[in-house]
Short mmCIF file of C-alpha atoms in Angstrom, two decimals:
data_model
loop_
_atom_site.label_atom_id
_atom_site.label_comp_id
_atom_site.label_asym_id
_atom_site.label_seq_id
_atom_site.Cartn_x
_atom_site.Cartn_y
_atom_site.Cartn_z
CA UNK A 28 86.70 -28.09 -3.42
CA UNK A 29 87.28 -25.48 -6.07
CA UNK A 30 85.48 -22.18 -5.60
CA UNK A 31 85.03 -19.62 -8.33
CA UNK A 32 84.13 -16.05 -7.56
CA UNK A 33 82.83 -13.47 -9.96
CA UNK A 34 81.56 -10.10 -8.98
CA UNK A 35 77.85 -10.66 -8.39
CA UNK A 36 77.05 -6.96 -8.67
CA UNK A 37 75.99 -5.76 -12.11
CA UNK A 38 78.53 -3.73 -14.02
CA UNK A 39 77.02 -0.59 -15.51
CA UNK A 40 79.18 1.03 -18.15
CA UNK A 41 78.94 3.76 -20.71
CA UNK A 42 79.06 2.84 -24.38
CA UNK A 43 82.56 3.07 -25.78
CA UNK A 44 84.31 2.40 -22.44
CA UNK A 45 86.13 -0.76 -21.47
CA UNK A 46 84.39 -3.24 -19.23
CA UNK A 47 86.64 -5.35 -17.00
CA UNK A 48 85.34 -8.46 -15.20
CA UNK A 49 87.19 -10.59 -12.72
CA UNK A 50 87.17 -14.31 -12.06
CA UNK A 51 89.00 -15.59 -8.96
CA UNK A 52 89.44 -19.16 -7.97
CA UNK A 53 90.76 -21.05 -4.98
CA UNK A 54 92.90 -24.13 -4.66
CA UNK A 55 94.67 -25.62 -7.61
CA UNK A 56 94.91 -24.06 -11.03
CA UNK A 57 92.79 -25.45 -13.86
CA UNK A 58 94.14 -26.76 -17.08
CA UNK A 59 92.33 -23.98 -18.84
CA UNK A 60 89.70 -21.37 -18.24
CA UNK A 61 86.81 -20.44 -20.50
CA UNK A 62 84.56 -17.39 -20.76
CA UNK A 63 81.00 -17.57 -21.92
CA UNK A 64 78.25 -15.06 -22.61
CA UNK A 65 74.69 -15.82 -21.56
CA UNK A 66 71.63 -13.87 -22.55
CA UNK A 67 68.35 -14.22 -20.57
CA UNK A 68 66.56 -17.52 -21.32
CA UNK A 69 69.39 -18.79 -23.52
CA UNK A 70 72.25 -21.21 -23.21
CA UNK A 71 75.86 -19.91 -22.79
CA UNK A 72 77.79 -18.98 -25.90
CA UNK A 73 81.52 -19.74 -25.95
CA UNK A 74 83.76 -16.69 -26.24
CA UNK A 75 87.39 -17.48 -25.35
CA UNK A 76 89.54 -20.20 -23.84
CA UNK A 77 92.88 -19.55 -22.25
CA UNK A 78 95.34 -22.23 -21.06
CA UNK A 79 97.40 -22.22 -17.93
CA UNK A 80 100.60 -21.54 -19.91
CA UNK A 81 99.06 -18.53 -21.67
CA UNK A 82 99.13 -15.05 -20.27
CA UNK A 83 96.69 -13.35 -22.62
CA UNK A 84 94.24 -14.13 -25.41
CA UNK A 85 92.39 -11.75 -27.73
CA UNK A 86 89.42 -12.05 -30.03
CA UNK A 87 88.19 -8.90 -31.72
CA UNK A 88 87.18 -6.51 -28.91
CA UNK A 89 87.61 -9.14 -26.20
CA UNK A 90 90.72 -9.79 -24.17
CA UNK A 91 91.32 -12.41 -21.45
CA UNK A 92 94.31 -12.63 -19.11
CA UNK A 93 95.21 -15.49 -16.87
CA UNK A 94 97.47 -15.13 -13.79
CA UNK A 95 98.01 -18.47 -12.07
CA UNK A 96 100.02 -16.78 -9.29
CA UNK A 97 97.08 -14.54 -8.36
CA UNK A 98 94.61 -17.32 -9.30
CA UNK A 99 92.71 -14.78 -11.35
CA UNK A 100 91.43 -14.18 -14.84
CA UNK A 101 90.43 -10.80 -16.16
CA UNK A 102 88.00 -10.39 -19.05
CA UNK A 103 87.94 -7.11 -20.95
CA UNK A 104 85.41 -5.79 -23.44
CA UNK A 105 86.87 -2.81 -25.24
CA UNK A 106 84.82 -0.11 -27.04
CA UNK A 107 81.71 -1.61 -25.39
CA UNK A 108 78.39 -1.48 -27.18
CA UNK A 109 74.80 -1.85 -25.88
CA UNK A 110 74.71 -5.23 -27.68
CA UNK A 111 77.41 -6.43 -25.29
CA UNK A 112 74.89 -6.29 -22.45
CA UNK A 113 74.61 -9.80 -21.05
CA UNK A 114 75.80 -12.01 -18.22
CA UNK A 115 79.36 -13.24 -18.57
CA UNK A 116 80.38 -16.53 -17.03
CA UNK A 117 83.85 -17.87 -16.34
CA UNK A 118 84.28 -21.64 -16.14
CA UNK A 119 87.26 -23.67 -15.00
CA UNK A 120 88.07 -26.90 -16.69
CA UNK A 121 89.66 -29.37 -14.29
CA UNK A 122 91.50 -31.89 -16.40
CA UNK A 123 91.96 -34.08 -13.34
CA UNK A 124 88.17 -34.17 -12.94
CA UNK A 125 87.44 -35.50 -16.39
CA UNK A 126 87.38 -32.08 -18.07
CA UNK A 127 84.19 -31.05 -16.33
CA UNK A 128 83.45 -27.36 -16.23
CA UNK A 129 82.75 -25.52 -12.98
CA UNK A 130 81.04 -22.19 -13.47
CA UNK A 131 81.26 -18.97 -11.58
CA UNK A 132 78.09 -17.12 -10.65
CA UNK A 133 78.45 -14.72 -13.57
CA UNK A 134 78.61 -10.96 -13.80
CA UNK A 135 75.85 -9.00 -15.50
CA UNK A 136 77.09 -6.23 -17.77
CA UNK A 137 74.80 -3.37 -18.85
CA UNK A 138 76.19 -1.02 -21.45
CA UNK A 139 74.30 2.25 -21.66
CA UNK A 140 74.19 4.25 -24.86
CA UNK B 1358 80.21 -24.58 -36.93
CA UNK B 1359 79.79 -26.27 -33.50
CA UNK B 1360 76.02 -25.94 -33.25
CA UNK B 1361 74.06 -27.72 -30.57
CA UNK B 1362 70.28 -27.88 -30.61
CA UNK B 1363 67.81 -28.81 -27.94
CA UNK B 1364 64.20 -29.90 -28.23
CA UNK B 1365 61.77 -28.79 -26.96
CA UNK B 1366 62.69 -25.23 -26.11
CA UNK B 1367 59.99 -25.20 -23.45
CA UNK B 1368 57.60 -27.70 -21.96
CA UNK B 1369 54.82 -27.64 -19.39
CA UNK B 1370 53.75 -30.90 -17.81
CA UNK B 1371 51.65 -32.22 -14.98
CA UNK B 1372 53.16 -33.48 -11.78
CA UNK B 1373 53.90 -37.20 -11.94
CA UNK B 1374 54.49 -37.35 -15.67
CA UNK B 1375 57.80 -37.85 -17.51
CA UNK B 1376 59.44 -35.45 -19.92
CA UNK B 1377 62.17 -36.16 -22.44
CA UNK B 1378 64.57 -33.49 -23.63
CA UNK B 1379 66.75 -34.03 -26.70
CA UNK B 1380 70.23 -32.63 -27.29
CA UNK B 1381 71.84 -32.84 -30.70
CA UNK B 1382 75.15 -31.76 -32.06
CA UNK B 1383 74.38 -30.69 -35.61
CA UNK B 1384 77.73 -30.35 -37.30
CA UNK B 1385 80.20 -32.36 -35.24
CA UNK B 1386 80.41 -35.63 -33.46
CA UNK B 1387 80.16 -35.24 -29.69
CA UNK B 1388 81.99 -37.93 -27.82
CA UNK B 1389 80.99 -36.33 -24.58
CA UNK B 1390 77.77 -34.53 -23.64
CA UNK B 1391 76.95 -32.76 -20.44
CA UNK B 1392 73.63 -31.88 -18.80
CA UNK B 1393 73.25 -28.82 -16.61
CA UNK B 1394 70.44 -27.27 -14.60
CA UNK B 1395 70.09 -23.55 -13.92
CA UNK B 1396 67.72 -21.99 -11.43
CA UNK B 1397 66.72 -18.31 -11.70
CA UNK B 1398 69.58 -15.91 -10.99
CA UNK B 1399 71.99 -18.81 -10.35
CA UNK B 1400 74.78 -20.27 -12.36
CA UNK B 1401 74.86 -23.57 -14.20
CA UNK B 1402 75.13 -26.69 -12.11
CA UNK B 1403 76.44 -29.83 -13.74
CA UNK B 1404 74.08 -32.77 -13.39
CA UNK B 1405 75.81 -35.51 -15.33
CA UNK B 1406 78.39 -36.36 -17.95
CA UNK B 1407 77.67 -38.88 -20.68
CA UNK B 1408 79.98 -40.55 -23.13
CA UNK B 1409 78.61 -42.16 -26.26
CA UNK B 1410 77.75 -45.77 -25.70
CA UNK B 1411 78.37 -45.85 -21.96
CA UNK B 1412 76.46 -45.06 -18.83
CA UNK B 1413 76.23 -41.51 -17.63
CA UNK B 1414 78.22 -40.29 -14.61
CA UNK B 1415 76.07 -38.26 -12.25
CA UNK B 1416 77.19 -35.52 -9.92
CA UNK B 1417 76.73 -35.89 -6.22
CA UNK B 1418 73.14 -35.28 -5.16
CA UNK B 1419 71.63 -35.91 -8.61
CA UNK B 1420 69.25 -38.90 -8.60
CA UNK B 1421 70.16 -41.15 -11.52
CA UNK B 1422 66.81 -42.94 -11.37
CA UNK B 1423 64.96 -39.65 -11.70
CA UNK B 1424 67.10 -38.09 -14.39
CA UNK B 1425 67.66 -40.74 -17.03
CA UNK B 1426 70.34 -39.96 -19.55
CA UNK B 1427 70.94 -41.82 -22.79
CA UNK B 1428 73.77 -41.07 -25.21
CA UNK B 1429 73.01 -43.56 -27.93
CA UNK B 1430 74.91 -41.89 -30.79
CA UNK B 1431 77.64 -39.38 -31.38
CA UNK B 1432 75.10 -36.67 -32.13
CA UNK B 1433 72.26 -37.32 -29.73
CA UNK B 1434 71.79 -37.41 -26.01
CA UNK B 1435 68.47 -37.42 -24.16
CA UNK B 1436 67.52 -36.47 -20.63
CA UNK B 1437 64.26 -37.85 -19.25
CA UNK B 1438 62.86 -36.35 -16.12
CA UNK B 1439 60.73 -39.12 -14.59
CA UNK B 1440 57.83 -38.51 -12.29
CA UNK B 1441 58.35 -34.82 -12.49
CA UNK B 1442 57.47 -32.59 -9.52
CA UNK B 1443 57.16 -28.83 -9.29
CA UNK B 1444 60.63 -28.61 -7.69
CA UNK B 1445 62.04 -30.04 -10.93
CA UNK B 1446 60.96 -26.90 -12.77
CA UNK B 1447 64.12 -25.32 -14.07
CA UNK B 1448 66.16 -24.44 -17.14
CA UNK B 1449 67.96 -27.52 -18.46
CA UNK B 1450 70.94 -26.98 -20.75
CA UNK B 1451 73.08 -29.53 -22.56
CA UNK B 1452 76.55 -29.10 -23.93
CA UNK B 1453 78.66 -31.16 -26.27
CA UNK B 1454 82.33 -31.66 -26.81
CA UNK B 1455 84.09 -33.32 -29.71
CA UNK B 1456 86.85 -35.84 -29.00
CA UNK B 1457 90.23 -34.23 -28.42
CA UNK B 1458 88.72 -30.79 -28.14
CA UNK B 1459 88.62 -28.61 -25.01
CA UNK B 1460 85.64 -26.35 -25.66
CA UNK B 1461 82.06 -27.27 -24.71
CA UNK B 1462 79.34 -25.92 -26.95
CA UNK B 1463 76.00 -25.34 -25.39
CA UNK B 1464 72.44 -25.82 -26.55
CA UNK B 1465 69.82 -23.06 -26.21
CA UNK B 1466 68.25 -24.65 -23.19
CA UNK B 1467 64.84 -26.14 -22.33
CA UNK B 1468 62.54 -24.43 -19.89
CA UNK B 1469 60.61 -27.10 -17.91
CA UNK B 1470 57.60 -26.10 -15.85
CA UNK B 1471 55.89 -28.77 -13.79
CA UNK B 1472 52.41 -27.90 -12.58
#
């Protein structure tokens, strides 16, 4: 079965720096990969989607890369702000499995002023 | 756009009672809705997938007779936890996806506490 690994350790970063999160998966590549932000006690909020034929996607201060050879996605938050502090989840969408999402464990980011 | 609501946001019930949670897509038609459960410090676990007008498909290990899912319209799905027990206490989150779209949009979640 597909396994998704995200760094379970919290990422502490200084305001203004770039935070980089990793998402690694095993087995076969997904049709696309999504990144979500989750705040405590809240549902996930969609951030970015990147398809298997795309190398990079950007949205404002966010950037996602997708390397199907390495079976890895990187998520970057540039010019980080304290308001970026949250847990970030990657999720793989397996088209062959009815487009169900499988989530990684999430990485907690804490941006210090 | 793409707003999903859930009601209630939290509920406390006695063991043995049933609880219904509603999930609504407010500004789009959701051909597919998903129900997840999240325990503290863990990630989301998919419970079931429901398509409008058809029976829900449950993930392995999820009791369909205990977690009743109804997707009666393109904007509403309900999850009923029957004969709730303390181990059912969790954070339940729904998501919705429009036909032909890839992205799932999530509701704010419902915190269920069973005493």
